[in-house]
Structure formats: C-alpha cells, structure tokens
Amino acid sequence: MKVSEIIEKLNLRVFGGEDGLQNEITGGYVSDLLSDVMGNADEGEVWVTLQTHKNVMAISSLKELAAVILVTDHEPDADMLEQANEEGIPVLGTEKSTFEVSGELYQLLK
Amino acid sequence: MQVKYQVEGGDFTSAGYASSQVKKLLKQLNVAPKVIKNVVVALYEAEVNIVAHAYRGVIEVELDPQKITLVLEDEGPGIPNIDLAMQEGFSTASPAVREMGFGAGMGLPNIKRNVDDMQLESQVDKGTRLTLIKFFNA
Ligand SMILES: Nc1ncnc2c1ncn2[C@@H]1O[C@H](COP(=O)(O)OP(=O)(O)O)[C@@H](O)[C@H]1O
Ligand SMILES: [Mg+2]
C-alpha cells in the first residue's frame, strides 16, 4: 500500500513531504521515544508519534521510513516541516488518538 | 580514507548530520544495506550522546576495505560509572531532553547491539571517548 492510499482511507491531513506520497509502506511503528524508533523501526514503516521537532525527520531519513503520522492534532515545527520537504518524507496529521489511528492503520496493513 | 565532523553540545537541530553523511559515504562504497543500517543506528546514538550529555566533540571516521572505525571524543562531564551507563533504561538526561523523546537510556545498549566492537572510556569532568568498529562482511 502506498502513502497516498492511507491518506485517503484514514482521511489524513498532509503537512508536507509530498515528494514521498508514492512511497510503499511495509508496516508501522508506534513510539514517542526516539531511541526506540532508531533501534527497532524498519525501512518503509509509517511512524505514529506526537513528537513534532526536527529530530523526527533526521531519524525518518536515516531509517528510510515511508511517512510520519502526527496524532491528536499535533502540527510539525517549522524546521521539521522544512526537512520533510527537503527529504520528501510525508508528514501527515490526524485529530485521532494514537490508539485509534494505529488500530485503523493496522487493519489496513495486516 | 578519513573524515572528521564537529559536534556541539546542546545543538539538537544538527544532531544526525554526521550519521547522514557517513550513510551516504557507505552507500557510495556499496557496503551491504544491513551493515549500513547497523552503523547508522550506532553512530546516531553516539552523536546524540555528545549533543545531549557533553559540551563539544569530534567524530573521526576511518574507512578501510574491511571495516569502518568511528572514534567519538568529547569534552564533557564524563561518565562516573560505565557499567551503570550501559544498563538499559539508565539515563541522566534533563527533563527538557526527555520531553523531546530522548533520554530513554537505550542509546548505549543500541550501540553495543549494532557494532562488532565497542570501547567506552571516560574521565569525570574531562570527557568521554567511544570507539566503534563494524566489519563490512559481518
Ligand atoms: N558522551 C557522554 N558524556 C557524558 N555522559 C554520557 C555520554 N554518553 C552517555 N552518557 C551517560 O550515559 C547515560 C546512558 O546513555 P544512553 O544509553 O545513550 O541513554 P540516554 O542518552 O538516553 O540517557 C546517559 O544518560 C549519560 O549519563
Ligand atoms: Mg543516548
């Protein structure tokens, strides 16, 4: 499944990183601890988090994640968004909680 | 081949720069993707440790045909008890750093898992030197 498809199916907001909308998704990872994501997430996964700073993009790029979903109406900091656009990694948003959006994402990807 | 990067303590906006440069370098050298992933995890955690815990540091990268050697040397408070620091979950990170999602105490264990050799030496009130080796054929 592509990032653009989950945007449509989960009704996600697109903040930036549109160059990566055709990225293929291999799975998801849910965490607000950066070392946890660094150590345990895999290439092609969608990262669900409430962290909104630039280091989220540094990690997404190093790990080659497919996209980031910010939960509960969180919005990316300006420098996070800037790096998302440079790297072409979509930053998406939802008003839903981590629990809800992860459950829906799991149903789509399993 | 040798490359050097400077790291400033407290500068979280630049954290990961050296890791992304080294990743590009290893890709150009056609190093196996799995090995690149391991190096990236270890170097990122080591880089962030200088940013989060020290005043300033230098990362020296040495590449030869069989392996990559990373030496991260910083001026900083040092580590009083290295065995304790190596334990999963141990962290002295500030509340502000924890709020950003750093400071889970998983960095040093992550590093150890991803390299073939890790040497951590430290002097309190002086600084810390971390030496990491990863073989390309592993
Ligand atoms: N370069 C360093 N200088 C001083 N202290 C360090 C350094 N690296 C690690 N430490 C100490 O070791 C602890 C554990 O490090 P780590 O496992 O990376 O966890 P974290 O960085 O999340 O706290 C740190 O909280 C800190 O007390
Ligand atoms: Mg650390």
Short mmCIF file of C-alpha atoms and ligand atoms in Angstrom, two decimals:
data_model
loop_
_atom_site.label_atom_id
_atom_site.label_comp_id
_atom_site.label_asym_id
_atom_site.label_seq_id
_atom_site.Cartn_x
_atom_site.Cartn_y
_atom_site.Cartn_z
CA MET A 1 0.00 0.00 0.00
CA LYS A 2 1.20 3.50 -0.83
CA VAL A 3 1.26 6.53 1.46
CA SER A 4 -1.30 8.26 -0.77
CA GLU A 5 -3.75 5.38 -0.19
CA ILE A 6 -3.57 5.55 3.60
CA ILE A 7 -4.08 9.32 3.42
CA GLU A 8 -7.33 8.73 1.57
CA LYS A 9 -8.51 5.77 3.66
CA LEU A 10 -7.66 7.32 7.05
CA ASN A 11 -8.60 10.83 5.96
CA LEU A 12 -5.20 12.25 6.96
CA ARG A 13 -4.04 15.82 6.63
CA VAL A 14 -0.84 16.35 4.54
CA PHE A 15 1.56 18.90 6.09
CA GLY A 16 4.44 18.37 3.65
CA GLY A 17 6.96 15.99 2.11
CA GLU A 18 4.66 15.43 -0.89
CA ASP A 19 7.51 14.01 -2.99
CA GLY A 20 7.17 10.80 -0.97
CA LEU A 21 3.42 10.27 -1.42
CA GLN A 22 4.07 7.25 -3.62
CA ASN A 23 6.35 5.60 -1.02
CA GLU A 24 5.45 1.95 -0.46
CA ILE A 25 4.51 1.10 3.14
CA THR A 26 5.83 -2.11 4.69
CA GLY A 27 4.33 -1.67 8.17
CA GLY A 28 4.00 0.70 11.07
CA TYR A 29 5.82 1.65 14.25
CA VAL A 30 4.28 3.49 17.20
CA SER A 31 6.54 5.27 19.70
CA ASP A 32 7.42 8.66 21.15
CA LEU A 33 10.88 7.51 22.25
CA LEU A 34 13.42 8.34 19.58
CA SER A 35 15.93 5.62 20.56
CA ASP A 36 13.14 3.06 20.40
CA VAL A 37 12.37 4.06 16.81
CA MET A 38 16.06 4.26 15.93
CA GLY A 39 16.70 0.79 17.33
CA ASN A 40 13.54 -1.04 16.32
CA ALA A 41 11.70 0.54 13.39
CA ASP A 42 12.32 -0.80 9.89
CA GLU A 43 12.70 0.74 6.47
CA GLY A 44 9.37 1.54 4.80
CA GLU A 45 7.35 1.76 8.01
CA VAL A 46 4.95 4.55 8.94
CA TRP A 47 5.85 6.19 12.26
CA VAL A 48 2.94 7.23 14.51
CA THR A 49 4.01 9.81 17.14
CA LEU A 50 3.24 13.06 18.92
CA GLN A 51 6.82 14.35 18.63
CA THR A 52 6.89 17.40 16.35
CA HIS A 53 10.54 18.50 16.22
CA LYS A 54 13.23 18.28 13.56
CA ASN A 55 14.91 15.17 15.01
CA VAL A 56 11.84 13.18 13.92
CA MET A 57 12.84 13.85 10.32
CA ALA A 58 16.53 13.11 10.95
CA ILE A 59 15.50 9.68 12.22
CA SER A 60 12.90 9.12 9.49
CA SER A 61 15.51 9.86 6.87
CA LEU A 62 18.26 7.74 8.47
CA LYS A 63 15.82 4.82 8.86
CA GLU A 64 14.20 5.41 5.43
CA LEU A 65 10.69 5.42 6.90
CA ALA A 66 7.76 5.82 4.49
CA ALA A 67 5.93 8.61 6.36
CA VAL A 68 5.19 10.13 9.77
CA ILE A 69 1.67 10.46 11.24
CA LEU A 70 1.22 13.09 13.96
CA VAL A 71 -1.68 12.30 16.29
CA THR A 72 -4.26 14.36 18.23
CA ASP A 73 -3.95 17.46 16.04
CA HIS A 74 -0.24 17.93 16.66
CA GLU A 75 1.48 20.03 13.99
CA PRO A 76 5.13 19.86 12.87
CA ASP A 77 7.56 22.59 13.97
CA ALA A 78 8.69 24.82 11.09
CA ASP A 79 12.15 23.19 10.86
CA MET A 80 10.63 19.70 10.96
CA LEU A 81 8.39 20.60 8.02
CA GLU A 82 11.28 22.15 6.13
CA GLN A 83 13.33 18.96 6.43
CA ALA A 84 10.30 16.82 5.49
CA ASN A 85 10.03 18.80 2.25
CA GLU A 86 13.76 18.56 1.55
CA GLU A 87 13.83 14.81 2.12
CA GLY A 88 10.48 14.06 0.51
CA ILE A 89 9.14 12.19 3.53
CA PRO A 90 5.42 12.86 4.02
CA VAL A 91 4.34 14.32 7.38
CA LEU A 92 0.66 13.56 7.93
CA GLY A 93 -1.79 14.51 10.64
CA THR A 94 -4.98 13.36 12.30
CA GLU A 95 -7.24 14.50 15.13
CA LYS A 96 -7.48 10.89 16.26
CA SER A 97 -5.55 9.42 19.20
CA THR A 98 -2.54 7.16 18.83
CA PHE A 99 -4.75 4.20 19.78
CA GLU A 100 -7.40 4.92 17.17
CA VAL A 101 -5.17 5.74 14.22
CA SER A 102 -2.81 2.82 14.95
CA GLY A 103 -5.76 0.44 15.08
CA GLU A 104 -7.06 1.69 11.75
CA LEU A 105 -3.61 1.56 10.19
CA TYR A 106 -3.14 -2.00 11.44
CA GLN A 107 -6.44 -3.06 9.86
CA LEU A 108 -5.30 -1.60 6.54
CA LEU A 109 -1.83 -3.12 6.54
CA LYS A 110 -2.23 -6.52 8.19
CA MET B 1 40.22 7.32 3.99
CA GLN B 2 39.48 9.59 6.94
CA VAL B 3 36.73 12.13 7.65
CA LYS B 4 36.04 14.35 10.67
CA TYR B 5 32.91 16.02 11.99
CA GLN B 6 32.49 18.53 14.81
CA VAL B 7 29.56 18.17 17.22
CA GLU B 8 28.27 20.94 19.51
CA GLY B 9 26.72 20.08 22.87
CA GLY B 10 23.07 21.13 23.10
CA ASP B 11 22.67 21.61 19.34
CA PHE B 12 19.78 19.23 18.71
CA THR B 13 18.89 20.78 15.35
CA SER B 14 22.13 19.44 13.82
CA ALA B 15 22.01 16.03 15.54
CA GLY B 16 22.25 13.28 12.94
CA TYR B 17 24.30 15.26 10.44
CA ALA B 18 27.42 13.11 10.74
CA SER B 19 25.28 9.95 10.62
CA SER B 20 23.61 11.00 7.38
CA GLN B 21 26.97 11.92 5.79
CA VAL B 22 28.51 8.59 6.78
CA LYS B 23 25.43 6.77 5.49
CA LYS B 24 25.86 8.45 2.08
CA LEU B 25 29.53 7.55 2.06
CA LEU B 26 28.86 3.88 2.83
CA LYS B 27 26.18 3.74 0.12
CA GLN B 28 28.65 5.11 -2.41
CA LEU B 29 31.09 2.39 -1.37
CA ASN B 30 28.38 -0.25 -1.95
CA VAL B 31 28.54 -1.53 1.61
CA ALA B 32 25.79 -4.10 2.38
CA PRO B 33 22.49 -2.39 3.37
CA LYS B 34 22.28 -4.34 6.64
CA VAL B 35 25.75 -3.15 7.67
CA ILE B 36 24.88 0.45 6.76
CA LYS B 37 21.75 0.22 8.92
CA ASN B 38 23.78 -1.03 11.90
CA VAL B 39 26.38 1.73 11.52
CA VAL B 40 23.69 4.41 11.21
CA VAL B 41 21.93 3.33 14.43
CA ALA B 42 25.19 3.19 16.40
CA LEU B 43 26.59 6.45 15.08
CA TYR B 44 23.33 8.35 15.53
CA GLU B 45 23.07 7.29 19.18
CA ALA B 46 26.72 8.17 19.79
CA GLU B 47 26.31 11.55 18.09
CA VAL B 48 23.20 12.34 20.14
CA ASN B 49 25.06 11.41 23.34
CA ILE B 50 27.58 14.19 22.67
CA VAL B 51 24.75 16.64 21.93
CA ALA B 52 22.71 15.59 24.98
CA HIS B 53 25.42 14.95 27.56
CA ALA B 54 28.70 16.71 26.60
CA TYR B 55 29.93 20.23 25.72
CA ARG B 56 31.53 19.54 22.36
CA GLY B 57 33.13 16.70 20.49
CA VAL B 58 34.78 15.38 17.36
CA ILE B 59 33.82 12.33 15.34
CA GLU B 60 36.62 10.67 13.39
CA VAL B 61 35.64 8.19 10.73
CA GLU B 62 38.19 5.85 9.27
CA LEU B 63 37.33 3.63 6.35
CA ASP B 64 39.41 0.77 5.12
CA PRO B 65 38.43 -2.10 2.81
CA GLN B 66 37.26 -4.42 5.62
CA LYS B 67 35.76 -2.11 8.22
CA ILE B 68 34.69 1.27 9.48
CA THR B 69 36.16 2.69 12.69
CA LEU B 70 34.35 5.53 14.46
CA VAL B 71 36.06 7.45 17.25
CA LEU B 72 33.86 9.93 19.12
CA GLU B 73 35.80 12.05 21.57
CA ASP B 74 34.17 14.76 23.66
CA GLU B 75 34.86 17.36 26.29
CA GLY B 76 32.20 16.99 28.92
CA PRO B 77 31.22 15.78 32.37
CA GLY B 78 32.36 12.22 31.65
CA ILE B 79 30.68 9.04 32.88
CA PRO B 80 31.32 8.14 36.55
CA ASN B 81 30.05 4.55 36.29
CA ILE B 82 30.28 2.99 32.84
CA ASP B 83 28.61 -0.32 33.84
CA LEU B 84 25.61 1.63 35.12
CA ALA B 85 25.52 3.83 32.00
CA MET B 86 25.45 0.70 29.82
CA GLN B 87 22.30 -0.59 31.54
CA GLU B 88 19.10 -0.39 29.51
CA GLY B 89 16.95 2.41 30.93
CA PHE B 90 19.67 4.29 32.80
CA SER B 91 19.72 7.97 31.87
CA THR B 92 20.78 11.28 33.38
CA ALA B 93 19.11 13.29 30.59
CA SER B 94 17.38 16.51 31.62
CA PRO B 95 13.57 16.78 31.70
CA ALA B 96 13.68 19.02 28.59
CA VAL B 97 15.68 16.42 26.68
CA ARG B 98 13.31 13.65 27.81
CA GLU B 99 10.32 15.62 26.65
CA MET B 100 11.77 15.53 23.13
CA GLY B 101 11.75 11.74 23.33
CA PHE B 102 15.48 11.39 24.00
CA GLY B 103 16.82 10.08 27.31
CA ALA B 104 15.20 6.65 27.33
CA GLY B 105 18.52 5.13 28.34
CA MET B 106 18.55 2.94 25.24
CA GLY B 107 21.39 4.63 23.37
CA LEU B 108 24.47 2.80 24.65
CA PRO B 109 22.71 -0.63 24.54
CA ASN B 110 21.58 0.17 20.96
CA ILE B 111 25.15 1.00 20.04
CA LYS B 112 26.50 -2.23 21.52
CA ARG B 113 23.96 -4.34 19.61
CA ASN B 114 24.88 -2.80 16.27
CA VAL B 115 28.69 -2.90 16.17
CA ASP B 116 31.34 -5.62 16.32
CA ASP B 117 33.49 -3.84 18.88
CA MET B 118 32.74 -1.02 21.33
CA GLN B 119 35.21 0.63 23.72
CA LEU B 120 33.93 3.27 26.13
CA GLU B 121 36.48 5.22 28.15
CA SER B 122 35.72 8.25 30.27
CA GLN B 123 37.23 10.64 32.76
CA VAL B 124 34.91 12.54 35.07
CA ASP B 125 34.98 16.32 34.44
CA LYS B 126 37.16 15.81 31.34
CA GLY B 127 35.33 13.84 28.71
CA THR B 128 34.47 10.60 27.02
CA ARG B 129 35.91 8.59 24.18
CA LEU B 130 33.86 5.98 22.37
CA THR B 131 35.47 3.74 19.75
CA LEU B 132 33.27 1.65 17.48
CA ILE B 133 34.26 -0.89 14.85
CA LYS B 134 31.99 -2.51 12.28
CA PHE B 135 33.23 -5.05 9.76
CA PHE B 136 31.69 -4.95 6.29
CA ASN B 137 31.48 -8.71 5.78
CA ALA B 138 29.66 -9.40 9.08
N1 LIG C 1 29.29 11.33 25.84
C1 LIG C 1 28.79 11.25 27.08
N2 LIG C 1 29.18 12.14 28.03
C2 LIG C 1 28.67 12.07 29.28
N3 LIG C 1 27.76 11.15 29.68
C3 LIG C 1 27.34 10.25 28.78
C4 LIG C 1 27.82 10.25 27.44
N4 LIG C 1 27.22 9.22 26.79
C5 LIG C 1 26.41 8.62 27.67
N5 LIG C 1 26.49 9.22 28.87
C6 LIG C 1 25.78 8.81 30.11
O1 LIG C 1 25.26 7.51 29.95
C7 LIG C 1 23.83 7.53 30.13
C8 LIG C 1 23.17 6.49 29.24
O2 LIG C 1 23.36 6.81 27.86
P1 LIG C 1 22.33 6.26 26.79
O3 LIG C 1 22.23 4.78 26.95
O4 LIG C 1 22.72 6.78 25.46
O5 LIG C 1 20.94 6.86 27.27
P2 LIG C 1 20.37 8.36 27.15
O6 LIG C 1 21.28 9.13 26.24
O7 LIG C 1 19.02 8.17 26.63
O8 LIG C 1 20.39 8.91 28.55
C9 LIG C 1 23.44 8.97 29.83
O9 LIG C 1 22.21 9.34 30.41
C10 LIG C 1 24.63 9.72 30.46
O10 LIG C 1 24.50 9.77 31.86
MG MG C 2 21.84 8.43 24.42
#
